[in-house]
Coordinates of C-alpha atoms in Angstrom, one line a residue:
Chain Z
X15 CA -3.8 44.7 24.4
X16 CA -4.5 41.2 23.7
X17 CA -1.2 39.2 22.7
X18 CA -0.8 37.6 19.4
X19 CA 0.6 34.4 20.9
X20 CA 0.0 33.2 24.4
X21 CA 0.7 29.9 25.6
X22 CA -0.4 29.1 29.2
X23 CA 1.2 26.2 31.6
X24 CA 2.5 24.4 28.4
X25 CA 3.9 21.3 29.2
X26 CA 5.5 18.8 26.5
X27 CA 7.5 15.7 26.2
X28 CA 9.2 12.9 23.8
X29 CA 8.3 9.2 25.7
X30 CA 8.0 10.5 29.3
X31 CA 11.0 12.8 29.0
X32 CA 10.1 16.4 29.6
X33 CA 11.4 18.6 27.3
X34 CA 9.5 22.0 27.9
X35 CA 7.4 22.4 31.4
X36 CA 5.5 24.8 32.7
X37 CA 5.9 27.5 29.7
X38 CA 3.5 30.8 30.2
X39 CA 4.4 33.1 27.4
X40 CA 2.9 36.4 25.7
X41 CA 3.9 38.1 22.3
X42 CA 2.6 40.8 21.5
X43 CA 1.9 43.0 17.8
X44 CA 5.2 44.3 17.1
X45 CA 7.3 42.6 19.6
X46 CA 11.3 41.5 18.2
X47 CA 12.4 38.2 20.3
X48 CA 14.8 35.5 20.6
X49 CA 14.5 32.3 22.8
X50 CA 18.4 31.7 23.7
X51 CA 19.3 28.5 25.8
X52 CA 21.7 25.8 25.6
X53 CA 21.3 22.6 22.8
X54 CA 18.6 20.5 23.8
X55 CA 16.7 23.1 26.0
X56 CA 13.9 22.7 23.9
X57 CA 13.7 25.9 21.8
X58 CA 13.1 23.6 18.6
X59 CA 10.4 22.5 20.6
X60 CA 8.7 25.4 21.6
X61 CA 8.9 26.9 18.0
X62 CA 7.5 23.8 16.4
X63 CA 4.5 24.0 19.6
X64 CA 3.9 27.8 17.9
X65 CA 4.1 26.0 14.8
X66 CA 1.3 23.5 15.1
X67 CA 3.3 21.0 14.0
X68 CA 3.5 19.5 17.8
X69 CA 1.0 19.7 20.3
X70 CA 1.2 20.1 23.7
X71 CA 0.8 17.5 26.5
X72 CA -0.8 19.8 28.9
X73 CA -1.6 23.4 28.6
X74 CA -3.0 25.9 26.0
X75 CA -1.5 27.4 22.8
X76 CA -3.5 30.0 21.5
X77 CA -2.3 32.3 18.5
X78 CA -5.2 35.2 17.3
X79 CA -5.3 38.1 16.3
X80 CA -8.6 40.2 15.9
X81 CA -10.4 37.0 16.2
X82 CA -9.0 34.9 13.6
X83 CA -6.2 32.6 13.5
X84 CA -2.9 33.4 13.1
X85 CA -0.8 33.8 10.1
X86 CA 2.7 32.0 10.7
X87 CA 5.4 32.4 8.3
X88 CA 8.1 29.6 9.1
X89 CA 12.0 30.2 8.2
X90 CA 14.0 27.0 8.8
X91 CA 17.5 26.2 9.8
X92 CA 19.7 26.2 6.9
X93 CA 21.4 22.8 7.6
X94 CA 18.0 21.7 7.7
X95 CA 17.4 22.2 4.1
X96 CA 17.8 19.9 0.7
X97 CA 20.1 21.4 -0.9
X98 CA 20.3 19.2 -4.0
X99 CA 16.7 19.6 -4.5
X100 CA 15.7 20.5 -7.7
X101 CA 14.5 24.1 -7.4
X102 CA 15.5 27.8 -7.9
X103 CA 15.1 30.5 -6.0
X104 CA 11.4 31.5 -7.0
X105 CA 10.2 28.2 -7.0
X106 CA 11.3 28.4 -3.6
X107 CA 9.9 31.8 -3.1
X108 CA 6.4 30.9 -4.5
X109 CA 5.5 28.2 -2.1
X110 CA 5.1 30.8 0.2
X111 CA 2.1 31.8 -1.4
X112 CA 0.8 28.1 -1.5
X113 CA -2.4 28.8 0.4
X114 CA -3.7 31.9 -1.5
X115 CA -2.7 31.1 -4.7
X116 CA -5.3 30.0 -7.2
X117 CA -5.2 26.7 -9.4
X118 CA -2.7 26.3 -11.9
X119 CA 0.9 25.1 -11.5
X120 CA 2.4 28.5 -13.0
X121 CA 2.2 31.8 -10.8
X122 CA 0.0 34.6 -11.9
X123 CA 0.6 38.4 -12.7
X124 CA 0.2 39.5 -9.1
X125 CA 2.4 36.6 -7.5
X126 CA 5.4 37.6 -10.2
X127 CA 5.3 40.5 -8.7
X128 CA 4.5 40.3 -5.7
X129 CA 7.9 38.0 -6.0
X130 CA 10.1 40.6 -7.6
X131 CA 9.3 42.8 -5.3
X132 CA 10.2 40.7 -2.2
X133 CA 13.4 39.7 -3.9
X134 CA 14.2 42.9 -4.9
X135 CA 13.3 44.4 -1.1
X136 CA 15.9 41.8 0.3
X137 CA 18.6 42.5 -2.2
X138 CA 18.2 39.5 -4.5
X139 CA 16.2 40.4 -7.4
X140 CA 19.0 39.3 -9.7
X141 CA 19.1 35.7 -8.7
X142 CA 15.0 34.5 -9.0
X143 CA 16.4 31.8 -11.9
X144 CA 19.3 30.3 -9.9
X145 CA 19.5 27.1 -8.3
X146 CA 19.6 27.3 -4.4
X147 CA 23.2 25.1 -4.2
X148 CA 24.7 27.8 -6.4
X149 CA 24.6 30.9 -3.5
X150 CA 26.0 32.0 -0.6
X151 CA 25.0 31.3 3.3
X152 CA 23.7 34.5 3.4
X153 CA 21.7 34.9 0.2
X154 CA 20.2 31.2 1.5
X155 CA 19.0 32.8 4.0
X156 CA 17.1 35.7 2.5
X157 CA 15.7 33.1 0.1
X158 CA 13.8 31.4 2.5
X159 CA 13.1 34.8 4.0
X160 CA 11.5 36.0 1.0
X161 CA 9.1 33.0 1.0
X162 CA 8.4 34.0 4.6
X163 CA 7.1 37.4 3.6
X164 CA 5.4 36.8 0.7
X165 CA 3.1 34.7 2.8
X166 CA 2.3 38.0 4.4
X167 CA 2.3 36.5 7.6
X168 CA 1.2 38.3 11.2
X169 CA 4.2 36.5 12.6
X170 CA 7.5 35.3 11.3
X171 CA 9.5 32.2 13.2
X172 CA 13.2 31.9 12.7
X173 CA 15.4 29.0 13.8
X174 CA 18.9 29.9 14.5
X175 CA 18.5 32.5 12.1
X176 CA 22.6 33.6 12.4
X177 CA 23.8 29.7 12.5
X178 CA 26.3 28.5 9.9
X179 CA 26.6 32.0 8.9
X180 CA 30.2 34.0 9.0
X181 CA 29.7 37.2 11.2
X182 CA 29.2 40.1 9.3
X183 CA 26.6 37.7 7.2
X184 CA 24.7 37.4 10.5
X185 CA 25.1 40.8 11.7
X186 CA 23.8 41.5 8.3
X187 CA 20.8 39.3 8.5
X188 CA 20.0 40.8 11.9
X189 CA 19.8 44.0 10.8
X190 CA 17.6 43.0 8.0
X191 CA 15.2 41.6 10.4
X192 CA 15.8 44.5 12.7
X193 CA 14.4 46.4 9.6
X194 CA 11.4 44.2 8.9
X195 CA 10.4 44.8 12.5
X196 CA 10.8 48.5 12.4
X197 CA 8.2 48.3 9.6
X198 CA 5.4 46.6 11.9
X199 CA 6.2 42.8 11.6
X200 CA 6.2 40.6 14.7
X201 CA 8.9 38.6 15.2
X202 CA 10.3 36.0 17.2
X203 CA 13.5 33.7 16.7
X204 CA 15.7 31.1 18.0
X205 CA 20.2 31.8 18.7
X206 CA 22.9 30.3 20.3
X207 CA 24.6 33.8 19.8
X208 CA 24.1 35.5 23.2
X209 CA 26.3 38.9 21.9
X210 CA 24.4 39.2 18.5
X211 CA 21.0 39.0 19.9
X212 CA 22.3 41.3 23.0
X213 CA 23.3 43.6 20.3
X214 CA 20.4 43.6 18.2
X215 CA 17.1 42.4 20.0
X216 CA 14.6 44.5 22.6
X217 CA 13.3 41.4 24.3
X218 CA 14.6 37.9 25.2
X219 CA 13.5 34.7 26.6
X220 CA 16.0 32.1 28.4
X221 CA 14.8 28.9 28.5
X222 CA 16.2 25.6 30.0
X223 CA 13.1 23.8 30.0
X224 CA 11.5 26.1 31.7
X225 CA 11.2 30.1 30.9
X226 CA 14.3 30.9 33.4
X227 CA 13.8 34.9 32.7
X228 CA 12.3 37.3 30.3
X229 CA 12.9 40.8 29.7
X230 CA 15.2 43.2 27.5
X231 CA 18.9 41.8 27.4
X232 CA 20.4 44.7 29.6
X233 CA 18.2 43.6 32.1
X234 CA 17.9 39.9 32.6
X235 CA 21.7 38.8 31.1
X236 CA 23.0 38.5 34.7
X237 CA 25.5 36.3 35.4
X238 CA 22.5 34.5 37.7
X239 CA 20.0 34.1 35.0
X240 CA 23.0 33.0 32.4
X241 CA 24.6 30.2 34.6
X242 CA 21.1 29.1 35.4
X243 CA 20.3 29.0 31.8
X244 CA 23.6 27.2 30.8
X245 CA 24.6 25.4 34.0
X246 CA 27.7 26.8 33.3
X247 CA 30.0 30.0 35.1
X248 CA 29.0 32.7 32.8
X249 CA 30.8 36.1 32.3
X250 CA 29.1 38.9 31.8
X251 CA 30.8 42.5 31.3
X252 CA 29.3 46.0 30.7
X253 CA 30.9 48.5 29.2
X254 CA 30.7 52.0 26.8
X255 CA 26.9 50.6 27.1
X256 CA 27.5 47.6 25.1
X257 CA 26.9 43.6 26.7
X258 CA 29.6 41.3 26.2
X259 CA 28.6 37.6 27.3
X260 CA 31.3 34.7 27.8
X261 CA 31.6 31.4 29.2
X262 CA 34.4 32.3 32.4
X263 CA 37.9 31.8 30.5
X264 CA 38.8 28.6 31.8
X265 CA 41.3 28.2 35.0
X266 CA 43.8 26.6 32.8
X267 CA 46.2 26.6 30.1
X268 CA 46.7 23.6 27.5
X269 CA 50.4 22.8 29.4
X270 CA 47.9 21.9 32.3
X271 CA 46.2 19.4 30.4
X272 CA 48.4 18.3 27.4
X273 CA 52.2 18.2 28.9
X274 CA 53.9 17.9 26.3
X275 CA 51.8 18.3 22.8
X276 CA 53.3 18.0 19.6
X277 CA 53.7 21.2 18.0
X278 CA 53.5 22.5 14.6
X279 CA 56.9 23.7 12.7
X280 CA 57.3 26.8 11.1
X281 CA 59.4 26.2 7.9
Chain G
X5 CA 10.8 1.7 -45.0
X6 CA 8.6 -1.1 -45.0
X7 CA 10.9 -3.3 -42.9
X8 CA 11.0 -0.1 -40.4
X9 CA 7.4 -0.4 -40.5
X10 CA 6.8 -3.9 -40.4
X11 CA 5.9 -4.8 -36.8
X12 CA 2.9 -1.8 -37.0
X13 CA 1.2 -4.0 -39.5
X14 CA -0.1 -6.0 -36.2
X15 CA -2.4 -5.3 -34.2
X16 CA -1.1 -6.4 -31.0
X17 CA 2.0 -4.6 -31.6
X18 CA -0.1 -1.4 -31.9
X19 CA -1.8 -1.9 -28.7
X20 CA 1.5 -3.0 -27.0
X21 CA 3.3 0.0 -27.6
X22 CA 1.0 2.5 -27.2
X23 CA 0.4 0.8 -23.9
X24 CA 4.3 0.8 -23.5
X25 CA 4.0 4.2 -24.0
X26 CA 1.7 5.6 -21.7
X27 CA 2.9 3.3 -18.6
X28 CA 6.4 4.8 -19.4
X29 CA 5.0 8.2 -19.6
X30 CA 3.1 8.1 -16.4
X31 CA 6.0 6.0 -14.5
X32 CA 8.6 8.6 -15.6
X33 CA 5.7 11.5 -13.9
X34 CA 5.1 10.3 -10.6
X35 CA 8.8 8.7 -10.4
X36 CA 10.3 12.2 -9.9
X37 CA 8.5 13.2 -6.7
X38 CA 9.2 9.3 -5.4
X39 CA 13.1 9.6 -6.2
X40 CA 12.7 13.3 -4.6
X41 CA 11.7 12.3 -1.5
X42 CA 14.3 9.8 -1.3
X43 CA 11.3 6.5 -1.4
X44 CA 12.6 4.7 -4.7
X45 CA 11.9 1.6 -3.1
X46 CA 8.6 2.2 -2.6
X47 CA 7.7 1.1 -6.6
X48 CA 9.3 -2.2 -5.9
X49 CA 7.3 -2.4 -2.9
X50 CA 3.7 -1.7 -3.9
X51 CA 4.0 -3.8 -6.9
X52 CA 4.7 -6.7 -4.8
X53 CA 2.2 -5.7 -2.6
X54 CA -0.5 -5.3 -5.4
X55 CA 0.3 -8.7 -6.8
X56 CA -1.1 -10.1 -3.5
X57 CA -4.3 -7.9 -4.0
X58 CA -4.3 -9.5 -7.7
X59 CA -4.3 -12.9 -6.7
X60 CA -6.5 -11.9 -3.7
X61 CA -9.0 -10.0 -6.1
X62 CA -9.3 -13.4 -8.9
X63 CA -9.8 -16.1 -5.9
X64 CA -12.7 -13.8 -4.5
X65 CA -13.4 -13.1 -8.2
X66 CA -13.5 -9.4 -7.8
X67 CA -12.6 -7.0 -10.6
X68 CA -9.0 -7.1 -11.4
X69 CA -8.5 -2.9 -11.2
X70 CA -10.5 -2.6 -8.5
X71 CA -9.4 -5.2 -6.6
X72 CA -5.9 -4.6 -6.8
X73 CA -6.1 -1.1 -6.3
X74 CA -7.9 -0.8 -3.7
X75 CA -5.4 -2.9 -1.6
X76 CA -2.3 -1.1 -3.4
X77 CA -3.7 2.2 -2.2
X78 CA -4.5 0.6 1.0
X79 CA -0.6 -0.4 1.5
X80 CA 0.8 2.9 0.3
X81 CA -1.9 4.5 3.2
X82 CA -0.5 2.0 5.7
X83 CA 3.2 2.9 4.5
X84 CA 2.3 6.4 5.3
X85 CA 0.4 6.0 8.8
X86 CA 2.9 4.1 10.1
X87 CA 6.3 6.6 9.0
X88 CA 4.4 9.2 10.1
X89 CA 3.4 7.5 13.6
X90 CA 5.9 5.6 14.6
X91 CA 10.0 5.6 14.2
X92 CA 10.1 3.1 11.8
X93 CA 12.0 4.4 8.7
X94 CA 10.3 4.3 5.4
X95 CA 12.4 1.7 3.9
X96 CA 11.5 -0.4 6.6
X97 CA 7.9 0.2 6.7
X98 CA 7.9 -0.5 2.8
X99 CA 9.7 -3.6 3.2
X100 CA 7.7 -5.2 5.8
X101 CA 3.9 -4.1 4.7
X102 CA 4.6 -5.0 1.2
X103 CA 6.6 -8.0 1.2
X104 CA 4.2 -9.1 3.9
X105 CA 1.2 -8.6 1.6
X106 CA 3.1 -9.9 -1.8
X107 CA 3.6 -13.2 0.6
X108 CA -0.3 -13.5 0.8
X109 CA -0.3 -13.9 -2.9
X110 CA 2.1 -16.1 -2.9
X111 CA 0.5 -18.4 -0.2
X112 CA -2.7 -18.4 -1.6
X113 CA -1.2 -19.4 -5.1
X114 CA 0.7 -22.4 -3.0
X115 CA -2.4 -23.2 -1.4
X116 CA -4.1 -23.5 -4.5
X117 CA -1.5 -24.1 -7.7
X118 CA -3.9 -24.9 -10.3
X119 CA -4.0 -21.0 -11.4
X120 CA 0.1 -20.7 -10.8
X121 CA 0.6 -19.9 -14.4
X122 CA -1.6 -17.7 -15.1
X123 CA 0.6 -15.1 -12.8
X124 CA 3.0 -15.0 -15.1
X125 CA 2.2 -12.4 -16.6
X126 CA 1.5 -10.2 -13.5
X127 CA 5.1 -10.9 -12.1
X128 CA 7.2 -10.4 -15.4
X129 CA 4.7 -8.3 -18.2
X130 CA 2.9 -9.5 -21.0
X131 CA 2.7 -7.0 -23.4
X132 CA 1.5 -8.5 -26.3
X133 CA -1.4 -9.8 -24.8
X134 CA -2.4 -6.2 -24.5
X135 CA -6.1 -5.3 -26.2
X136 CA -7.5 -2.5 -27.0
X137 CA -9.3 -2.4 -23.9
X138 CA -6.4 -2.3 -21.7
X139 CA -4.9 0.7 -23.7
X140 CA -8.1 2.8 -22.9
X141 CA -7.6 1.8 -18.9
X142 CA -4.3 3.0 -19.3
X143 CA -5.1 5.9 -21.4
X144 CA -7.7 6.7 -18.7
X145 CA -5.9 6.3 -15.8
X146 CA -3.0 8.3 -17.8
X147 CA -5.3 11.6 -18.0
X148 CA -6.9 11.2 -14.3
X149 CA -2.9 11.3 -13.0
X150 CA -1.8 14.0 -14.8
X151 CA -4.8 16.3 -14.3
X152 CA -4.3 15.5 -10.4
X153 CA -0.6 15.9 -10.6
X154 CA -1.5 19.6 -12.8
X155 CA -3.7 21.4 -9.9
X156 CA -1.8 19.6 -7.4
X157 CA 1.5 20.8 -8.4
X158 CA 2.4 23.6 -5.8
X159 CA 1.1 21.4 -2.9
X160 CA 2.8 18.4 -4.3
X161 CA 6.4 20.1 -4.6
X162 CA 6.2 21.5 -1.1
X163 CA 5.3 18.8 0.6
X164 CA 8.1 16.8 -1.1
X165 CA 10.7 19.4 -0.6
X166 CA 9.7 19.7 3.3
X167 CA 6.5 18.0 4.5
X168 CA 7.1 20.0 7.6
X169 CA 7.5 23.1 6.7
X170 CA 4.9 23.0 3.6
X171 CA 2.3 22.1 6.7
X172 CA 3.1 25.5 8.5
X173 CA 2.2 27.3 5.4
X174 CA -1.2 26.0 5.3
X175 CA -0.3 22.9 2.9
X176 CA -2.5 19.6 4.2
X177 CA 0.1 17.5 3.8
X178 CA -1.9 14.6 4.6
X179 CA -4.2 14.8 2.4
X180 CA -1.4 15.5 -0.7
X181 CA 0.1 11.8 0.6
X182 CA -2.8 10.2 0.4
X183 CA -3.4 11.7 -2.9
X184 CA -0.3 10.4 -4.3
X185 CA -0.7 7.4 -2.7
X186 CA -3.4 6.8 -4.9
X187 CA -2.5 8.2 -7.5
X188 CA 1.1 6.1 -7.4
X189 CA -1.3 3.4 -6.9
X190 CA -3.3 3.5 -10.1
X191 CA -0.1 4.0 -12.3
X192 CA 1.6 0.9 -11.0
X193 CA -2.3 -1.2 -11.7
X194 CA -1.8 -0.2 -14.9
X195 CA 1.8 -0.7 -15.6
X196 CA 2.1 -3.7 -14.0
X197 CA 0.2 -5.6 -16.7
X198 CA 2.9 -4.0 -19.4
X199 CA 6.3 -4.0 -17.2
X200 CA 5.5 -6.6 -14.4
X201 CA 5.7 -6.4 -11.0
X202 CA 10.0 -7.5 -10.8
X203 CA 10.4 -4.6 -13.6
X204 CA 8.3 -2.1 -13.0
X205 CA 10.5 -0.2 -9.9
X206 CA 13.1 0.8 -12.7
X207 CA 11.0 2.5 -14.9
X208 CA 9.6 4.3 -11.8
X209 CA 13.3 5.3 -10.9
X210 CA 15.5 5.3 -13.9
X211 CA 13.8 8.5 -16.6
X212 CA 13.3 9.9 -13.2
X213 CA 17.1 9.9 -12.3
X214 CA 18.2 10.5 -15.5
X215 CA 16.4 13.8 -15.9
X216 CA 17.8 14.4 -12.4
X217 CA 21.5 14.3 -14.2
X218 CA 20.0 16.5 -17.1
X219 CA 18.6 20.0 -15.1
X220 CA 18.7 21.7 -11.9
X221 CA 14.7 22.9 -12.5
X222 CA 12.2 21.2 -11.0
X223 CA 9.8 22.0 -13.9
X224 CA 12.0 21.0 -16.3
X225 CA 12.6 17.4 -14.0
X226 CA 9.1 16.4 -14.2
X227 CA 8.8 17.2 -18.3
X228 CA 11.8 15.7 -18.9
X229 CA 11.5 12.5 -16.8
X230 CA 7.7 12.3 -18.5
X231 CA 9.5 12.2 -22.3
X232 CA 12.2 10.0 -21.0
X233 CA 9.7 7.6 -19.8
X234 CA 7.7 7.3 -23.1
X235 CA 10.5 7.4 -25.2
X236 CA 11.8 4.7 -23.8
X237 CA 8.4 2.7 -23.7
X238 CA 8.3 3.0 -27.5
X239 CA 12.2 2.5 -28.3
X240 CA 12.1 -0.6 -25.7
X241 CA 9.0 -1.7 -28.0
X242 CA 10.2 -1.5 -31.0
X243 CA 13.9 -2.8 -30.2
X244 CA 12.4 -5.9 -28.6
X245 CA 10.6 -6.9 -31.9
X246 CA 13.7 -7.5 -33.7
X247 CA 15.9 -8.7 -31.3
X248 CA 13.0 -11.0 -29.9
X249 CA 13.3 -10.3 -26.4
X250 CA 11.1 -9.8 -23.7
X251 CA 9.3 -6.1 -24.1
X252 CA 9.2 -5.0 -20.5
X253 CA 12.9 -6.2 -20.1
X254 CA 14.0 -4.4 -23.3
X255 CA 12.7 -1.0 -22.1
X256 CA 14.4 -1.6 -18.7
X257 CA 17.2 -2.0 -20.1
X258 CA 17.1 0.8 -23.0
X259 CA 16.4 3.2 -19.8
X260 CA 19.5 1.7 -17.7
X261 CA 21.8 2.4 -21.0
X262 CA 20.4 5.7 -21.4
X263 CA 21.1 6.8 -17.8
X264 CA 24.7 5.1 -18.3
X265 CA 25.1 7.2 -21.0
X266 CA 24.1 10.6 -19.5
X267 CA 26.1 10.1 -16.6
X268 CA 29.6 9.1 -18.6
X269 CA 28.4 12.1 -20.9
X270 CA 28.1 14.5 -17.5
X271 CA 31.4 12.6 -15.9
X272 CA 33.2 13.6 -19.2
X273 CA 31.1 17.1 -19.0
X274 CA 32.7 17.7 -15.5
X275 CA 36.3 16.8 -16.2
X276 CA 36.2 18.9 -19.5
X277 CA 35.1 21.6 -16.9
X278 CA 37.5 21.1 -14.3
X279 CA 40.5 21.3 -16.8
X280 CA 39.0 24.1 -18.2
X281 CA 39.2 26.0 -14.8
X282 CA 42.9 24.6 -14.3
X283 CA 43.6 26.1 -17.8
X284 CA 42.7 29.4 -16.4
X285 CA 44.6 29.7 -13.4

């Protein structure tokens, strides 16, 4: 089957500096992903490559499917986001449909509900007139969801999906997506959050510059591919079939390093 | 009633304000998306920099509008290439292309001071020499910008809510910038003659800001801003008759009262609130 997205020998930098090098990547109809790796290891990068919105020193990006380009739907990091900006939730929503929509400022028949039913589908059909300040991490989040899938895209992008987001948000959230992808979409997002996307995703790629492994989590989180990834000591423990990932508890306590810290009191 | 009416009896007063009030309409427009995207300098800047292309323009004897527009739109493309090239900051990119270009007027007016006065009126507003004809170029220039600004609207609010993003959903965000570049352009040509070029940044920023204060809907921001804007054109107008001071200054200053006044109102608003929600703990 040909692969949605393939990049082949994909090399990029910032003034000399290589950032990404070497990257040969598939992703296929259907596939659920995450890129995990330390900060600065260049999965912004290599989502913003996908993206078009930087191009490659050396090597190929090619995203098709049956012969014509690719439809991306883009959902950005929530710190990344200006939240004073003057808009509500389906203005928000709406830009999604920026490239199909016809000429007037207002939305037509079909977009309204093409919007309610989005909204409705992720659980926030009761908050189209709000202003984006006035919700919660995790209602953020669905709103610039919602304006991912109204796009109707062949492939959705997320960045740090689950960051700044209190657990059970983010479990949340994953399962949502988890959902989405059960229903055909193709998806493929960033996390710092090795035991959530252990948990929750059939495929993942660790990259430290270069793709360091690839494969479903059971298989490639070994404490080899992990300290590679991290250039760290990396724990890794399997049991009742569930992953747990950890950085090696550390070989000392705070009297070791602070002799004599200044406590709290109790009153 | 008659008194009320009075200054309506001339001619040039009727020319004046309706100029008065389409340049503060159309400022008070394209100010929102400029204060959105966080570039209010950027109507100080091009009006400095189209004062060179006006002094340019009459030594080469070229048509004012055309003359001065052309390298106003020129500067705001420039401003653009080089944020979105380089790292230079916009601030700094407006500060150095435009200051660099308002210092070619002022050189060539140095160079050659017998037309020194007749700048006047570019750098501080003459709104009573306002004819007919100018009101038309106004008028003009008025629908072309809003018509663009109308089936430009989606494009225009995603790009200045996240260029970035707005360009992975299929927006050409280029092209929208260089759009508004000239249509921010125009506006300013056209307002400069009525505000000036020292004045004419504040009635980009202020309705703009003060319909900031006023709603949370974007919709709402641009309307809003768009009244403010004229309102102000024609209350600065018609206060500056009877208190005999300089029109453009009057309307900056009616603007800078009005936003003083929204924001005590919304600082009073706020503290009304918070007691309100101490009261019901």
């Amino acid at each position: 089957m040909q692969p949605l997205v393939e990049l082949s020998d994909v090399t990029f930098g910032y003034a000399g500096q290589p950032v990404l090098e070497s990257i040969d990547l598939h992703l296929h109809e259907g596939q659920f992903a995450a890129v995990v790796g330390p900060s600065g290891a260049g999965k912004t990068s290599l989502l913003r490559l996908l993206l078009g919105t930087l191009q490659p020193s050396r090597g190929k990006i090619s995203l098709h499917r049956n012969g014509r380009a690719l439809q991306v739907s883009y959902v950005p990091q929530i710190e990344s986001v200006d939240w004073n900006f003057p808009v509500t939730v389906e203005q928000v929503v709406l830009m999604g449909r920026v490239r199909r929509s016809g000429p007037w400022p207002w939305p037509s028949a079909d977009e309204r509900q093409r919007m309610a039913a989005v909204l409705d589908e992720l659980g926030i059909g009761d908050l189209a007139k709000r202003h984006i300040r006035e919700l919660s991490g995790g209602q953020q989040q669905r709103v610039f969801l919602a304006r991912a899938l109204i796009a109707e895209p062949d492939l959705l992008v997320l960045d740090e999906p689950t960051t700044g987001l209190d657990l059970r948000t983010a479990e949340t959230i994953l399962h949502l997506l988890a959902h989405l992808n059960q229903h055909g979409m193709t998806i493929l997002l960033s996390s710092h959050d090795l035991n959530a996307v252990a948990a929750h995703l059939p495929w993942v790629i660790c990259l430290n510059r270069r793709v360091i492994a690839e494969g479903p989590p059971e298989q490639i989180f070994t404490e080899e591919n992990l300290n590679r990834t991290y250039r760290g000591d990396m724990l890794v423990v399997r049991q009742d079939g569930m992953l747990l990932v950890q950085q090696r508890p550390h070989p000392h306590t705070v009297h070791d390093i602070l002799h004599d810290p200044v406590l709290g009191h109790l009153e | 009633m008659e008194f009320l009416l009075e200054p309506f009896a001339f001619e040039f007063f009727r020319n004046g304000t309706l100029a008065a009030v389409l340049a503060g309409a159309l400022c008070g427009m394209v100010g929102v998306y400029i204060v959105l995207r966080g570039m209010s300098y950027i109507g100080h800047g091009l009006s400095h920099a189209i004062f060179g292309g006006a002094v340019v323009s009459f030594v080469l004897q070229w048509n004012f509008y055309l003359g001065a527009g052309l390298w106003g739109f020129l500067a705001a493309l420039l401003i653009n290439q080089t944020v979105r090239r380089t790292k230079i900051p916009a601030d700094a990119a407006i500060g150095v292309i435009t200051t660099a270009s308002f210092a070619v007027g002022v050189a060539l007016i140095s160079r050659y001071r017998g037309f020194t006065r007749s700048f006047d009126a570019a750098l501080f507003g003459n709104i009573l020499g306002v004819t007919r004809q100018d009101v038309w170029i106004v008028a003009g220039v008025g629908v072309a910008a809003a018509a663009a600004i109308f089936f430009l609207y989606k494009q225009l609010l995603f790009t200045t809510f996240d260029p970035e993003v707005a360009q992975v959903y299929g927006v050409r965000t280029e092209w929208v910038d260089t759009a508004f570049a000239l249509i921010l352009a125009s506006v300013l040509i056209v307002s400069m003659q009525i505000l000036g070029v020292t004045l004419i940044a504040a009635a980009l920023v202020t309705p703009a800001i003060i319909a900031r204060l006023l709603t949370d809907s974007f919709n709402r921001m641009i309307l809003l801003s768009t009244a403010i804007g004229g309102l102000t054109g024609f209350g600065g107008m018609y206060l500056s008759f009877y208190v005999d001071v300089a029109s453009g200054a009057t309307i900056v200053l009616l603007q800078a009262s009005v936003f003083v006044v929204v924001l005590g109102v919304m600082a009073l608003r706020n503290q009304a609130g918070k007691r309100l929600v101490a009261f019901d703990v």
